[in-house]
Amino acid sequence: MAAPGRNYNDVVTRFWSLAAPLYDLPFLQHWIYRPAQDEVLAQLHAHGAQRIADIACGTGILAARIADELHPEQVYGVDMSDGMLRQARARSAEVQWLKGPAEQLPFDDGALDAVVTTSAFHFFDQPAALREFHRVLRPGGLVAVATIGPPQPPLLRRLSANLSNPSHSPSPQEIRVLFADAGFTLTDQHRVRRPLWTMAVRDLITIGTRA
Ligand SMILES: C[S@@+](CC[C@H](N)C(=O)[O-])C[C@H]1O[C@@H](n2cnc3c(N)ncnc32)[C@H](O)[C@@H]1O
């Protein structure tokens, strides 16, 4: 069965395969992406999760940190892009790297204790991805979604409404509704804590559990 938004996913996959070599630039990683990853690591540590998947793992920095810093039983990194996964595989042999879309994950029902995703949610078919996160989590399992970028202004959203599954950054309220619709209990939502001089990056973390 084809994943939802398949054509759009193909475009996103091709873009990230081309962008992969630039993605690990140290300043980009340190100032843009790392603060959200630090918060996800703290959430996973507090939850005690042992079977963890990082969805849209990109070049695998967060998944490799989860393996190195938390030493859980199993860590998976899932992404659609061959270029990003190639770099991820070179980074760590501790993580199991899998190719697939967030909307159709390669896990059995209830197989995981935690599902996390950083800086990629705006690319997803969000209701489908959250339903899939819910399916693969065990009861009590943790979901952590770190989103990046300000919500799309209403005009831009209306203009892109006719595209097939266009990239869309939801507002905090929209994310809370998406979580509830997927069956998650919201436990926390806040701006990602980051150094003052990087506050122009508007990222948000939303945490929930599967009842
Ligand atoms: C900005 S990178 C973020 C990578 C990583 N999560 C991080 O925080 O550094 C976006 C990644 O999302 C992946 N991606 C986009 N849409 C996806 C989808 N529907 N399913 C799986 N991966 C997806 C892309 O291939 C790309 O590797």
PDB file of C-alpha atoms and ligand atoms in Angstrom:
ATOM      1  CA  MET A   1       0.000   0.000   0.000  1.00  0.00           C
ATOM      2  CA  ALA A   2       1.392   3.438  -0.908  1.00  0.00           C
ATOM      3  CA  ALA A   3       2.212   5.792   1.979  1.00  0.00           C
ATOM      4  CA  PRO A   4       0.111   8.962   2.191  1.00  0.00           C
ATOM      5  CA  GLY A   5       1.574  11.915   0.291  1.00  0.00           C
ATOM      6  CA  ARG A   6       3.935   9.633  -1.642  1.00  0.00           C
ATOM      7  CA  ASN A   7       4.763  12.095  -4.476  1.00  0.00           C
ATOM      8  CA  TYR A   8       5.506  14.883  -2.042  1.00  0.00           C
ATOM      9  CA  ASN A   9       7.660  12.482  -0.014  1.00  0.00           C
ATOM     10  CA  ASP A  10       9.654  11.667  -3.176  1.00  0.00           C
ATOM     11  CA  VAL A  11      10.455  15.365  -3.685  1.00  0.00           C
ATOM     12  CA  VAL A  12      11.476  15.760  -0.025  1.00  0.00           C
ATOM     13  CA  THR A  13      13.618  12.619  -0.221  1.00  0.00           C
ATOM     14  CA  ARG A  14      15.469  13.851  -3.307  1.00  0.00           C
ATOM     15  CA  PHE A  15      16.086  17.273  -1.750  1.00  0.00           C
ATOM     16  CA  TRP A  16      17.571  15.806   1.443  1.00  0.00           C
ATOM     17  CA  SER A  17      19.730  13.344  -0.436  1.00  0.00           C
ATOM     18  CA  LEU A  18      21.322  16.345  -2.210  1.00  0.00           C
ATOM     19  CA  ALA A  19      21.552  18.446   0.974  1.00  0.00           C
ATOM     20  CA  ALA A  20      23.039  15.662   3.112  1.00  0.00           C
ATOM     21  CA  PRO A  21      26.730  16.664   2.694  1.00  0.00           C
ATOM     22  CA  LEU A  22      26.010  20.201   4.020  1.00  0.00           C
ATOM     23  CA  TYR A  23      23.849  19.112   6.898  1.00  0.00           C
ATOM     24  CA  ASP A  24      26.598  18.317   9.394  1.00  0.00           C
ATOM     25  CA  LEU A  25      28.276  21.749   9.257  1.00  0.00           C
ATOM     26  CA  PRO A  26      29.288  22.284  12.930  1.00  0.00           C
ATOM     27  CA  PHE A  27      27.818  25.791  13.377  1.00  0.00           C
ATOM     28  CA  LEU A  28      24.500  24.676  11.870  1.00  0.00           C
ATOM     29  CA  GLN A  29      24.304  21.654  14.133  1.00  0.00           C
ATOM     30  CA  HIS A  30      25.473  23.411  17.279  1.00  0.00           C
ATOM     31  CA  TRP A  31      23.308  26.523  17.132  1.00  0.00           C
ATOM     32  CA  ILE A  32      20.241  25.389  15.205  1.00  0.00           C
ATOM     33  CA  TYR A  33      19.608  21.720  15.873  1.00  0.00           C
ATOM     34  CA  ARG A  34      21.395  20.720  19.090  1.00  0.00           C
ATOM     35  CA  PRO A  35      19.229  22.523  21.706  1.00  0.00           C
ATOM     36  CA  ALA A  36      16.100  20.563  20.679  1.00  0.00           C
ATOM     37  CA  GLN A  37      18.093  17.333  20.644  1.00  0.00           C
ATOM     38  CA  ASP A  38      19.335  18.077  24.200  1.00  0.00           C
ATOM     39  CA  GLU A  39      15.736  18.416  25.366  1.00  0.00           C
ATOM     40  CA  VAL A  40      14.705  15.166  23.689  1.00  0.00           C
ATOM     41  CA  LEU A  41      17.598  13.350  25.385  1.00  0.00           C
ATOM     42  CA  ALA A  42      16.503  14.719  28.781  1.00  0.00           C
ATOM     43  CA  GLN A  43      12.921  13.522  28.173  1.00  0.00           C
ATOM     44  CA  LEU A  44      14.079  10.041  27.148  1.00  0.00           C
ATOM     45  CA  HIS A  45      16.339   9.830  30.193  1.00  0.00           C
ATOM     46  CA  ALA A  46      13.510  10.851  32.551  1.00  0.00           C
ATOM     47  CA  HIS A  47      11.144   8.329  30.953  1.00  0.00           C
ATOM     48  CA  GLY A  48      13.660   5.462  31.096  1.00  0.00           C
ATOM     49  CA  ALA A  49      12.787   4.362  27.555  1.00  0.00           C
ATOM     50  CA  GLN A  50      14.682   1.286  26.334  1.00  0.00           C
ATOM     51  CA  ARG A  51      13.342   0.824  22.776  1.00  0.00           C
ATOM     52  CA  ILE A  52      13.561   4.149  20.998  1.00  0.00           C
ATOM     53  CA  ALA A  53      13.076   5.330  17.417  1.00  0.00           C
ATOM     54  CA  ASP A  54      14.186   8.691  16.022  1.00  0.00           C
ATOM     55  CA  ILE A  55      11.945   9.374  13.032  1.00  0.00           C
ATOM     56  CA  ALA A  56      13.362  11.441  10.129  1.00  0.00           C
ATOM     57  CA  CYS A  57      16.736  10.933  11.765  1.00  0.00           C
ATOM     58  CA  GLY A  58      18.631  12.694   8.966  1.00  0.00           C
ATOM     59  CA  THR A  59      22.386  12.120   9.262  1.00  0.00           C
ATOM     60  CA  GLY A  60      21.801  10.344  12.564  1.00  0.00           C
ATOM     61  CA  ILE A  61      23.276  12.786  15.080  1.00  0.00           C
ATOM     62  CA  LEU A  62      20.450  12.489  17.620  1.00  0.00           C
ATOM     63  CA  ALA A  63      20.039   8.710  17.287  1.00  0.00           C
ATOM     64  CA  ALA A  64      23.802   8.235  17.749  1.00  0.00           C
ATOM     65  CA  ARG A  65      23.725  10.510  20.819  1.00  0.00           C
ATOM     66  CA  ILE A  66      20.817   8.474  22.250  1.00  0.00           C
ATOM     67  CA  ALA A  67      22.906   5.294  21.861  1.00  0.00           C
ATOM     68  CA  ASP A  68      26.112   6.861  23.257  1.00  0.00           C
ATOM     69  CA  GLU A  69      24.637   8.874  26.123  1.00  0.00           C
ATOM     70  CA  LEU A  70      21.659   6.770  27.295  1.00  0.00           C
ATOM     71  CA  HIS A  71      22.729   3.211  26.333  1.00  0.00           C
ATOM     72  CA  PRO A  72      19.169   1.905  25.834  1.00  0.00           C
ATOM     73  CA  GLU A  73      18.486  -1.655  24.662  1.00  0.00           C
ATOM     74  CA  GLN A  74      17.538  -0.670  21.092  1.00  0.00           C
ATOM     75  CA  VAL A  75      17.852   2.533  19.083  1.00  0.00           C
ATOM     76  CA  TYR A  76      16.453   2.930  15.578  1.00  0.00           C
ATOM     77  CA  GLY A  77      16.999   5.788  13.165  1.00  0.00           C
ATOM     78  CA  VAL A  78      14.380   5.992  10.413  1.00  0.00           C
ATOM     79  CA  ASP A  79      14.512   8.293   7.378  1.00  0.00           C
ATOM     80  CA  MET A  80      13.354   8.317   3.770  1.00  0.00           C
ATOM     81  CA  SER A  81      16.502   9.788   2.265  1.00  0.00           C
ATOM     82  CA  ASP A  82      19.314   7.488   1.081  1.00  0.00           C
ATOM     83  CA  GLY A  83      21.814  10.370   1.201  1.00  0.00           C
ATOM     84  CA  MET A  84      21.037  11.189   4.839  1.00  0.00           C
ATOM     85  CA  LEU A  85      21.002   7.501   5.825  1.00  0.00           C
ATOM     86  CA  ARG A  86      24.373   6.924   4.146  1.00  0.00           C
ATOM     87  CA  GLN A  87      25.935   9.482   6.479  1.00  0.00           C
ATOM     88  CA  ALA A  88      24.001   8.082   9.442  1.00  0.00           C
ATOM     89  CA  ARG A  89      25.299   4.544   8.821  1.00  0.00           C
ATOM     90  CA  ALA A  90      28.868   5.839   8.798  1.00  0.00           C
ATOM     91  CA  ARG A  91      28.283   7.590  12.128  1.00  0.00           C
ATOM     92  CA  SER A  92      27.235   4.686  14.352  1.00  0.00           C
ATOM     93  CA  ALA A  93      27.020   0.921  14.341  1.00  0.00           C
ATOM     94  CA  GLU A  94      25.049   0.975  17.617  1.00  0.00           C
ATOM     95  CA  VAL A  95      21.925   2.316  15.909  1.00  0.00           C
ATOM     96  CA  GLN A  96      19.774   0.251  13.553  1.00  0.00           C
ATOM     97  CA  TRP A  97      19.183   2.470  10.501  1.00  0.00           C
ATOM     98  CA  LEU A  98      15.972   1.876   8.573  1.00  0.00           C
ATOM     99  CA  LYS A  99      14.553   3.444   5.444  1.00  0.00           C
ATOM    100  CA  GLY A 100      10.898   4.452   5.500  1.00  0.00           C
ATOM    101  CA  PRO A 101       8.384   7.254   5.765  1.00  0.00           C
ATOM    102  CA  ALA A 102       7.114   8.585   9.088  1.00  0.00           C
ATOM    103  CA  GLU A 103       3.592   7.780   7.903  1.00  0.00           C
ATOM    104  CA  GLN A 104       4.319   4.046   7.503  1.00  0.00           C
ATOM    105  CA  LEU A 105       6.857   2.895  10.061  1.00  0.00           C
ATOM    106  CA  PRO A 106       8.657  -0.470   9.907  1.00  0.00           C
ATOM    107  CA  PHE A 107       7.651  -1.541  13.441  1.00  0.00           C
ATOM    108  CA  ASP A 108       5.031  -3.872  14.915  1.00  0.00           C
ATOM    109  CA  ASP A 109       2.185  -2.509  17.016  1.00  0.00           C
ATOM    110  CA  GLY A 110       3.356  -1.543  20.518  1.00  0.00           C
ATOM    111  CA  ALA A 111       7.004  -2.367  19.719  1.00  0.00           C
ATOM    112  CA  LEU A 112       8.573   0.819  21.120  1.00  0.00           C
ATOM    113  CA  ASP A 113       8.860   2.726  24.412  1.00  0.00           C
ATOM    114  CA  ALA A 114       9.527   6.090  22.776  1.00  0.00           C
ATOM    115  CA  VAL A 115       9.238   7.783  19.402  1.00  0.00           C
ATOM    116  CA  VAL A 116      10.966  11.114  18.859  1.00  0.00           C
ATOM    117  CA  THR A 117      11.401  13.457  15.933  1.00  0.00           C
ATOM    118  CA  THR A 118      13.252  16.760  15.595  1.00  0.00           C
ATOM    119  CA  SER A 119      13.165  19.441  12.894  1.00  0.00           C
ATOM    120  CA  ALA A 120      11.161  17.365  10.443  1.00  0.00           C
ATOM    121  CA  PHE A 121       7.493  17.385  11.536  1.00  0.00           C
ATOM    122  CA  HIS A 122       6.641  20.175   9.048  1.00  0.00           C
ATOM    123  CA  PHE A 123       7.450  17.725   6.213  1.00  0.00           C
ATOM    124  CA  PHE A 124       5.106  15.009   7.443  1.00  0.00           C
ATOM    125  CA  ASP A 125       1.501  14.199   6.762  1.00  0.00           C
ATOM    126  CA  GLN A 126       1.062  15.087  10.423  1.00  0.00           C
ATOM    127  CA  PRO A 127      -2.181  13.263  11.355  1.00  0.00           C
ATOM    128  CA  ALA A 128      -0.944  10.105   9.572  1.00  0.00           C
ATOM    129  CA  ALA A 129       2.496  10.258  11.216  1.00  0.00           C
ATOM    130  CA  LEU A 130       1.068  10.778  14.713  1.00  0.00           C
ATOM    131  CA  ARG A 131      -1.379   7.905  14.211  1.00  0.00           C
ATOM    132  CA  GLU A 132       1.607   5.766  13.236  1.00  0.00           C
ATOM    133  CA  PHE A 133       3.629   6.892  16.291  1.00  0.00           C
ATOM    134  CA  HIS A 134       0.634   5.916  18.442  1.00  0.00           C
ATOM    135  CA  ARG A 135       0.386   2.502  16.762  1.00  0.00           C
ATOM    136  CA  VAL A 136       4.043   1.563  17.328  1.00  0.00           C
ATOM    137  CA  LEU A 137       4.190   2.767  20.959  1.00  0.00           C
ATOM    138  CA  ARG A 138       3.334   0.545  23.905  1.00  0.00           C
ATOM    139  CA  PRO A 139       0.766   1.886  26.411  1.00  0.00           C
ATOM    140  CA  GLY A 140       2.579   4.506  28.506  1.00  0.00           C
ATOM    141  CA  GLY A 141       5.060   5.085  25.686  1.00  0.00           C
ATOM    142  CA  LEU A 142       6.530   8.548  25.126  1.00  0.00           C
ATOM    143  CA  VAL A 143       6.225  10.763  22.051  1.00  0.00           C
ATOM    144  CA  ALA A 144       8.392  13.873  21.693  1.00  0.00           C
ATOM    145  CA  VAL A 145       8.013  16.152  18.679  1.00  0.00           C
ATOM    146  CA  ALA A 146      10.367  19.107  18.320  1.00  0.00           C
ATOM    147  CA  THR A 147       9.213  21.507  15.620  1.00  0.00           C
ATOM    148  CA  ILE A 148      11.231  24.280  14.062  1.00  0.00           C
ATOM    149  CA  GLY A 149      10.228  27.554  12.445  1.00  0.00           C
ATOM    150  CA  PRO A 150       7.308  29.884  13.074  1.00  0.00           C
ATOM    151  CA  PRO A 151       3.845  28.630  12.122  1.00  0.00           C
ATOM    152  CA  GLN A 152       3.000  29.384   8.495  1.00  0.00           C
ATOM    153  CA  PRO A 153       1.078  32.675   8.112  1.00  0.00           C
ATOM    154  CA  PRO A 154      -2.577  32.068   7.087  1.00  0.00           C
ATOM    155  CA  LEU A 155      -2.090  33.668   3.638  1.00  0.00           C
ATOM    156  CA  LEU A 156       0.845  31.408   2.750  1.00  0.00           C
ATOM    157  CA  ARG A 157      -1.111  28.431   4.006  1.00  0.00           C
ATOM    158  CA  ARG A 158      -4.081  29.312   1.794  1.00  0.00           C
ATOM    159  CA  LEU A 159      -1.788  29.728  -1.228  1.00  0.00           C
ATOM    160  CA  SER A 160      -0.204  26.317  -0.705  1.00  0.00           C
ATOM    161  CA  ALA A 161      -3.476  24.575   0.145  1.00  0.00           C
ATOM    162  CA  ASN A 162      -3.838  23.080  -3.339  1.00  0.00           C
ATOM    163  CA  LEU A 163      -0.428  21.408  -3.347  1.00  0.00           C
ATOM    164  CA  SER A 164      -0.288  17.745  -2.421  1.00  0.00           C
ATOM    165  CA  ASN A 165       0.753  17.655   1.267  1.00  0.00           C
ATOM    166  CA  PRO A 166       2.783  20.915   1.279  1.00  0.00           C
ATOM    167  CA  SER A 167       5.329  21.531   4.015  1.00  0.00           C
ATOM    168  CA  HIS A 168       3.463  23.085   6.932  1.00  0.00           C
ATOM    169  CA  SER A 169       4.635  24.275  10.380  1.00  0.00           C
ATOM    170  CA  PRO A 170       1.640  24.009  12.719  1.00  0.00           C
ATOM    171  CA  SER A 171       0.975  26.385  15.627  1.00  0.00           C
ATOM    172  CA  PRO A 172       1.343  25.142  19.235  1.00  0.00           C
ATOM    173  CA  GLN A 173      -2.441  24.908  19.507  1.00  0.00           C
ATOM    174  CA  GLU A 174      -2.663  22.910  16.256  1.00  0.00           C
ATOM    175  CA  ILE A 175      -0.039  20.485  17.531  1.00  0.00           C
ATOM    176  CA  ARG A 176      -1.978  19.979  20.760  1.00  0.00           C
ATOM    177  CA  VAL A 177      -5.096  19.164  18.733  1.00  0.00           C
ATOM    178  CA  LEU A 178      -3.127  16.788  16.480  1.00  0.00           C
ATOM    179  CA  PHE A 179      -1.780  14.988  19.575  1.00  0.00           C
ATOM    180  CA  ALA A 180      -5.257  14.645  21.071  1.00  0.00           C
ATOM    181  CA  ASP A 181      -6.748  13.443  17.771  1.00  0.00           C
ATOM    182  CA  ALA A 182      -4.057  10.745  17.527  1.00  0.00           C
ATOM    183  CA  GLY A 183      -4.914   9.539  21.047  1.00  0.00           C
ATOM    184  CA  PHE A 184      -1.998  11.033  23.007  1.00  0.00           C
ATOM    185  CA  THR A 185      -2.219  12.609  26.435  1.00  0.00           C
ATOM    186  CA  LEU A 186      -0.287  15.878  26.344  1.00  0.00           C
ATOM    187  CA  THR A 187       2.240  16.150  29.196  1.00  0.00           C
ATOM    188  CA  ASP A 188       4.263  19.249  28.246  1.00  0.00           C
ATOM    189  CA  GLN A 189       4.753  21.851  25.528  1.00  0.00           C
ATOM    190  CA  HIS A 190       7.256  24.707  25.646  1.00  0.00           C
ATOM    191  CA  ARG A 191       9.736  26.728  23.589  1.00  0.00           C
ATOM    192  CA  VAL A 192      13.053  24.890  23.326  1.00  0.00           C
ATOM    193  CA  ARG A 193      15.559  26.306  25.826  1.00  0.00           C
ATOM    194  CA  ARG A 194      18.465  27.773  23.877  1.00  0.00           C
ATOM    195  CA  PRO A 195      21.172  30.444  24.204  1.00  0.00           C
ATOM    196  CA  LEU A 196      19.822  34.007  23.966  1.00  0.00           C
ATOM    197  CA  TRP A 197      21.670  34.821  20.750  1.00  0.00           C
ATOM    198  CA  THR A 198      19.940  31.933  18.965  1.00  0.00           C
ATOM    199  CA  MET A 199      16.405  32.836  20.117  1.00  0.00           C
ATOM    200  CA  ALA A 200      15.553  33.857  16.536  1.00  0.00           C
ATOM    201  CA  VAL A 201      15.194  30.121  15.945  1.00  0.00           C
ATOM    202  CA  ARG A 202      11.585  29.533  17.005  1.00  0.00           C
ATOM    203  CA  ASP A 203      11.496  25.899  18.037  1.00  0.00           C
ATOM    204  CA  LEU A 204       8.978  24.149  20.227  1.00  0.00           C
ATOM    205  CA  ILE A 205       8.844  20.759  21.916  1.00  0.00           C
ATOM    206  CA  THR A 206       5.604  18.880  22.526  1.00  0.00           C
ATOM    207  CA  ILE A 207       5.571  15.790  24.726  1.00  0.00           C
ATOM    208  CA  GLY A 208       2.840  13.220  25.143  1.00  0.00           C
ATOM    209  CA  THR A 209       2.180   9.685  26.272  1.00  0.00           C
ATOM    210  CA  ARG A 210       0.102   6.885  24.878  1.00  0.00           C
ATOM    211  CA  ALA A 211      -2.687   6.130  27.346  1.00  0.00           C
TER     212      ALA A 211
HETATM  213  C1  LIG B   1      16.024  18.983   8.639  1.00  0.00           C
HETATM  214  S1  LIG B   1      16.344  17.251   8.500  1.00  0.00           S
HETATM  215  C2  LIG B   1      16.256  16.836  10.215  1.00  0.00           C
HETATM  216  C3  LIG B   1      17.145  15.674  10.557  1.00  0.00           C
HETATM  217  C4  LIG B   1      17.240  15.337  12.056  1.00  0.00           C
HETATM  218  N1  LIG B   1      15.953  14.938  12.599  1.00  0.00           N
HETATM  219  C5  LIG B   1      17.822  16.457  12.859  1.00  0.00           C
HETATM  220  O1  LIG B   1      17.175  16.984  13.763  1.00  0.00           O
HETATM  221  O2  LIG B   1      18.983  16.809  12.591  1.00  0.00           O
HETATM  222  C6  LIG B   1      14.831  16.632   7.848  1.00  0.00           C
HETATM  223  C7  LIG B   1      14.846  15.122   7.573  1.00  0.00           C
HETATM  224  O3  LIG B   1      13.502  14.674   7.480  1.00  0.00           O
HETATM  225  C8  LIG B   1      13.467  13.614   6.537  1.00  0.00           C
HETATM  226  N2  LIG B   1      12.054  13.451   6.157  1.00  0.00           N
HETATM  227  C9  LIG B   1      11.229  14.400   5.631  1.00  0.00           C
HETATM  228  N3  LIG B   1       9.992  13.911   5.485  1.00  0.00           N
HETATM  229  C10 LIG B   1      10.017  12.637   5.948  1.00  0.00           C
HETATM  230  C11 LIG B   1       9.026  11.603   6.087  1.00  0.00           C
HETATM  231  N4  LIG B   1       7.758  11.819   5.715  1.00  0.00           N
HETATM  232  N5  LIG B   1       9.400  10.419   6.604  1.00  0.00           N
HETATM  233  C12 LIG B   1      10.687  10.184   6.979  1.00  0.00           C
HETATM  234  N6  LIG B   1      11.668  11.114   6.872  1.00  0.00           N
HETATM  235  C13 LIG B   1      11.337  12.326   6.371  1.00  0.00           C
HETATM  236  C14 LIG B   1      14.383  14.095   5.434  1.00  0.00           C
HETATM  237  O4  LIG B   1      14.802  13.039   4.607  1.00  0.00           O
HETATM  238  C15 LIG B   1      15.505  14.717   6.268  1.00  0.00           C
HETATM  239  O5  LIG B   1      16.513  13.760   6.541  1.00  0.00           O
END
